[in-house]
Short mmCIF file of C-alpha atoms in Angstrom, two decimals:
data_model
loop_
_atom_site.label_atom_id
_atom_site.label_comp_id
_atom_site.label_asym_id
_atom_site.label_seq_id
_atom_site.Cartn_x
_atom_site.Cartn_y
_atom_site.Cartn_z
CA MET A 252 105.19 126.56 99.13
CA LYS A 253 105.71 123.26 97.28
CA PHE A 254 104.26 122.26 93.92
CA GLY A 255 103.43 118.85 92.53
CA VAL A 256 102.00 117.56 89.27
CA CYS A 257 99.63 114.67 88.59
CA ILE A 258 100.78 112.38 85.78
CA PRO A 259 97.88 111.99 83.26
CA HIS A 260 97.87 108.18 83.08
CA TYR A 261 94.21 107.94 82.11
CA GLY A 262 91.70 109.17 79.56
CA ARG A 263 94.11 109.35 76.63
CA PRO A 264 96.12 106.91 74.50
CA ILE A 265 98.95 105.43 76.54
CA ASP A 266 102.33 106.96 75.70
CA ILE A 267 104.89 105.56 78.11
CA ASP A 268 107.68 107.82 76.86
CA ALA A 269 105.51 110.92 77.37
CA LEU A 270 104.51 109.87 80.89
CA THR A 271 108.10 109.08 81.77
CA ASN A 272 109.40 112.35 80.32
CA MET A 273 106.77 114.32 82.22
CA ALA A 274 108.04 112.95 85.53
CA VAL A 275 111.68 113.51 84.55
CA GLN A 276 111.01 117.07 83.42
CA ALA A 277 109.01 117.82 86.59
CA GLU A 278 112.05 116.79 88.61
CA GLN A 279 114.37 118.87 86.44
CA MET A 280 112.09 121.92 86.78
CA GLY A 281 112.19 121.69 90.57
CA PHE A 282 108.73 120.32 91.30
CA ASP A 283 108.46 118.74 94.75
CA SER A 284 106.35 115.75 93.73
CA VAL A 285 104.68 113.77 90.95
CA TRP A 286 101.42 111.93 91.56
CA VAL A 287 99.34 109.03 90.29
CA THR A 288 95.64 108.39 90.89
CA ASP A 289 93.48 105.33 91.37
CA HIS A 290 90.61 103.67 89.53
CA ILE A 291 90.48 100.06 88.44
CA ILE A 292 87.21 99.14 86.74
CA VAL A 293 84.79 101.95 85.92
CA PRO A 294 81.03 101.46 85.33
CA HIS A 295 79.54 102.60 82.03
CA GLN A 296 76.81 104.52 83.83
CA ILE A 297 77.44 106.73 86.86
CA PRO A 298 74.38 108.72 87.94
CA GLY A 299 74.99 112.44 87.82
CA ARG A 300 78.51 112.13 86.46
CA GLN A 301 79.21 112.52 82.76
CA ASP A 302 82.71 113.91 83.27
CA ILE A 303 84.57 110.71 84.20
CA VAL A 304 87.97 110.59 82.50
CA TYR A 305 89.23 107.49 84.30
CA ARG A 306 87.43 104.91 82.17
CA HIS A 307 89.91 104.32 79.36
CA ASP A 308 93.67 103.65 79.38
CA MET A 309 93.89 103.86 83.16
CA LEU A 310 97.24 102.46 84.25
CA GLU A 311 97.39 100.75 87.64
CA PRO A 312 98.80 103.36 90.05
CA ILE A 313 101.16 101.37 92.29
CA SER A 314 102.92 99.81 89.30
CA LEU A 315 103.24 103.22 87.67
CA LEU A 316 104.44 104.78 90.93
CA THR A 317 107.29 102.29 91.09
CA HIS A 318 108.18 103.00 87.45
CA LEU A 319 108.27 106.75 88.10
CA GLY A 320 110.55 106.17 91.07
CA ALA A 321 112.94 104.28 88.80
CA VAL A 322 113.22 107.06 86.18
CA THR A 323 113.71 109.86 88.73
CA THR A 324 116.17 110.37 91.58
CA LYS A 325 114.96 113.26 93.76
CA VAL A 326 111.31 114.14 93.24
CA ASN A 327 108.76 112.67 95.65
CA ILE A 328 106.30 110.16 94.19
CA GLY A 329 102.78 110.05 95.56
CA THR A 330 99.32 108.49 95.28
CA SER A 331 96.43 110.91 94.96
CA VAL A 332 94.72 108.84 96.13
CA VAL A 333 94.68 105.08 96.67
CA ILE A 334 91.15 103.91 97.45
CA LEU A 335 91.67 101.87 100.58
CA PRO A 336 88.75 99.38 100.48
CA TYR A 337 89.67 98.25 96.94
CA ARG A 338 92.77 96.33 98.02
CA ASN A 339 94.02 93.79 100.49
CA PRO A 340 95.81 96.12 102.94
CA ILE A 341 98.67 93.71 103.66
CA ILE A 342 99.51 93.41 99.98
CA LEU A 343 99.12 97.19 99.64
CA ALA A 344 101.52 97.70 102.56
CA LYS A 345 104.07 95.49 100.84
CA ALA A 346 103.71 97.31 97.50
CA ILE A 347 104.11 100.77 99.06
CA ALA A 348 107.04 99.64 101.21
CA THR A 349 108.69 98.20 98.11
CA ALA A 350 108.19 101.45 96.20
CA ASP A 351 109.67 103.39 99.12
CA VAL A 352 112.71 101.09 99.25
CA LEU A 353 113.28 101.22 95.48
CA SER A 354 112.91 105.02 95.39
CA LYS A 355 115.17 105.44 98.45
CA GLY A 356 112.47 106.97 100.62
CA ARG A 357 110.45 109.20 98.30
CA VAL A 358 106.89 107.85 98.57
CA ILE A 359 103.97 109.94 99.79
CA PHE A 360 101.00 107.69 100.54
CA GLY A 361 97.73 109.45 99.75
CA ALA A 362 94.60 107.46 100.56
CA ALA A 363 90.83 107.87 100.80
CA VAL A 364 87.63 105.88 101.20
CA GLY A 365 86.29 106.27 97.62
CA TRP A 366 82.95 107.30 96.18
CA MET A 367 82.20 105.35 92.95
CA GLU A 368 79.67 102.78 94.17
CA GLY A 369 79.57 100.78 90.93
CA GLU A 370 83.31 100.25 91.09
CA PHE A 371 82.99 98.95 94.65
CA GLN A 372 80.36 96.49 93.46
CA ALA A 373 82.52 95.23 90.59
CA LEU A 374 85.44 94.72 92.99
CA ASN A 375 83.25 93.08 95.65
CA ALA A 376 84.36 95.77 98.08
CA PRO A 377 82.16 97.02 100.97
CA PHE A 378 80.70 100.37 99.93
CA ALA A 379 78.41 100.96 102.92
CA ASP A 380 81.20 100.15 105.39
CA ARG A 381 84.01 101.87 103.48
CA GLY A 382 84.71 104.38 106.25
CA ARG A 383 85.10 101.76 108.97
CA VAL A 384 87.11 99.54 106.63
CA SER A 385 89.42 102.42 105.72
CA ASN A 386 90.02 103.32 109.35
CA GLU A 387 91.08 99.77 110.13
CA TYR A 388 93.28 99.55 107.03
CA LEU A 389 95.10 102.77 107.91
CA ALA A 390 95.82 101.48 111.41
CA LEU A 391 96.98 98.15 109.94
CA LEU A 392 99.29 99.84 107.42
CA LYS A 393 100.95 101.87 110.14
CA GLU A 394 101.46 98.73 112.25
CA LEU A 395 103.11 96.90 109.35
CA TRP A 396 105.28 99.83 108.31
CA ALA A 397 106.51 100.63 111.80
CA LYS A 398 107.08 97.19 113.34
CA PRO A 399 109.10 94.33 111.80
CA THR A 400 107.18 91.79 113.91
CA PRO A 401 103.69 93.31 113.83
CA ALA A 402 100.52 92.14 115.53
CA PHE A 403 97.00 93.28 114.70
CA GLN A 404 93.52 92.36 115.90
CA GLY A 405 90.88 94.12 113.85
CA GLU A 406 87.39 93.41 112.61
CA TYR A 407 88.57 92.49 109.12
CA PHE A 408 92.19 91.38 109.62
CA GLN A 409 94.02 89.64 112.45
CA PHE A 410 97.62 88.44 112.59
CA SER A 411 100.54 87.88 114.94
CA ASP A 412 103.83 85.96 114.95
CA VAL A 413 104.70 87.24 111.48
CA THR A 414 107.56 89.19 109.92
CA PHE A 415 107.05 92.13 107.59
CA SER A 416 110.14 92.89 105.51
CA PRO A 417 111.51 94.98 103.96
CA MET A 418 110.15 97.94 105.85
CA PRO A 419 109.88 101.38 104.29
CA VAL A 420 112.95 103.60 104.23
CA GLN A 421 111.03 106.50 105.76
CA LYS A 422 110.48 106.31 109.51
CA PRO A 423 108.18 105.59 111.12
CA HIS A 424 106.49 105.20 107.73
CA PRO A 425 105.91 107.10 104.47
CA PRO A 426 103.88 110.25 105.11
CA ILE A 427 100.16 109.49 105.04
CA TRP A 428 97.95 112.08 103.35
CA VAL A 429 94.27 111.29 103.96
CA GLY A 430 91.85 112.61 101.37
CA GLY A 431 88.18 113.43 101.70
CA GLY A 432 86.03 116.54 101.69
CA SER A 433 83.51 115.46 104.33
CA ARG A 434 83.81 116.09 108.03
CA ARG A 435 84.40 112.38 108.52
CA GLY A 436 87.27 112.64 106.05
CA VAL A 437 88.77 115.55 107.98
CA ARG A 438 88.51 113.61 111.25
CA ARG A 439 90.07 110.56 109.59
CA ALA A 440 93.04 112.69 108.53
CA VAL A 441 93.51 113.87 112.12
CA GLU A 442 93.15 110.41 113.66
CA PHE A 443 95.04 108.24 111.18
CA GLY A 444 97.10 110.47 108.91
CA ASP A 445 99.92 112.95 108.91
CA TYR A 446 98.22 115.47 106.62
CA TRP A 447 94.80 116.24 105.16
CA HIS A 448 94.76 115.92 101.37
CA PRO A 449 91.80 117.86 99.89
CA SER A 450 91.19 117.78 96.15
CA GLN A 451 88.72 119.38 93.73
CA MET A 452 87.75 121.80 96.46
CA GLY A 453 87.45 125.57 96.29
CA PRO A 454 89.38 127.87 98.66
CA GLN A 455 86.33 128.73 100.76
CA GLU A 456 85.51 125.07 101.36
CA VAL A 457 89.16 124.31 102.15
CA ALA A 458 89.19 127.16 104.70
CA LYS A 459 85.95 125.95 106.26
CA ASN A 460 87.21 122.40 106.65
CA ALA A 461 90.60 123.61 107.92
CA ALA A 462 88.83 125.60 110.64
CA TYR A 463 86.85 122.48 111.56
CA MET A 464 90.11 120.50 111.71
CA ARG A 465 91.64 123.02 114.09
CA ARG A 466 88.61 122.81 116.40
CA TYR A 467 88.67 119.03 116.28
CA LEU A 468 92.40 118.94 117.04
CA SER A 469 91.86 121.28 119.97
CA LEU A 470 89.20 119.01 121.43
CA ARG A 471 91.44 115.96 121.05
CA HIS A 472 94.38 117.71 122.68
CA ASN A 473 92.13 118.71 125.57
CA GLY A 474 91.04 115.11 126.05
CA ARG A 475 87.52 115.66 124.78
CA GLY A 476 85.83 113.45 122.19
CA GLY A 477 82.56 113.66 120.34
CA ARG A 478 81.32 116.30 117.99
CA VAL A 479 82.94 119.60 117.25
CA ASP A 480 79.58 121.19 116.59
CA GLY A 481 75.99 120.14 116.10
CA ARG A 482 76.59 118.70 112.64
CA GLY A 483 79.24 116.17 113.71
#
């Protein structure tokens, strides 16, 4: 079993030395990974949610990830999770590849579709289509990370006759951990990721979704598509 720790870069006065020391000490104590999380611009009012801690002093995660890679030498550095529709995926691919190069191959790329509708609106990001957007972005990221002369023809992005460099140290790309507690999220992890990355989920719900994932994987391996059960 491996253990990681999320760096608390939100909801409290910024103390760079404390954040840095936390990552360094996690490495010294033998933790496998340190993690950053993602919010950019948080609405004042979020219906049904009074527990948001990401509103104040929220450092940008990719910048912080690169900093943590510079002050450590062995521990993995991960995103838990980058919200895919918030960012241009080509620029995101470059930033993650850069972090992987600078850290000598220690990045874990955690990603998800997001849920905070007001934040999507402020960023002019497509909330209703976030699942379809995220699927395309994951495919695009893998194309860029695995091929130095990539080509892509999607609904939102198209390119060819280009060079992507430098490429990540890890081959074929940094491990992709796809978050999400819905059945669509579980299927996305199977189809586009290397691992499923559940969070804020109790053991019974994790077990239920893991069983669904096994059934879905079995259907895919047997060449069958469609629904695993009546609920999709």
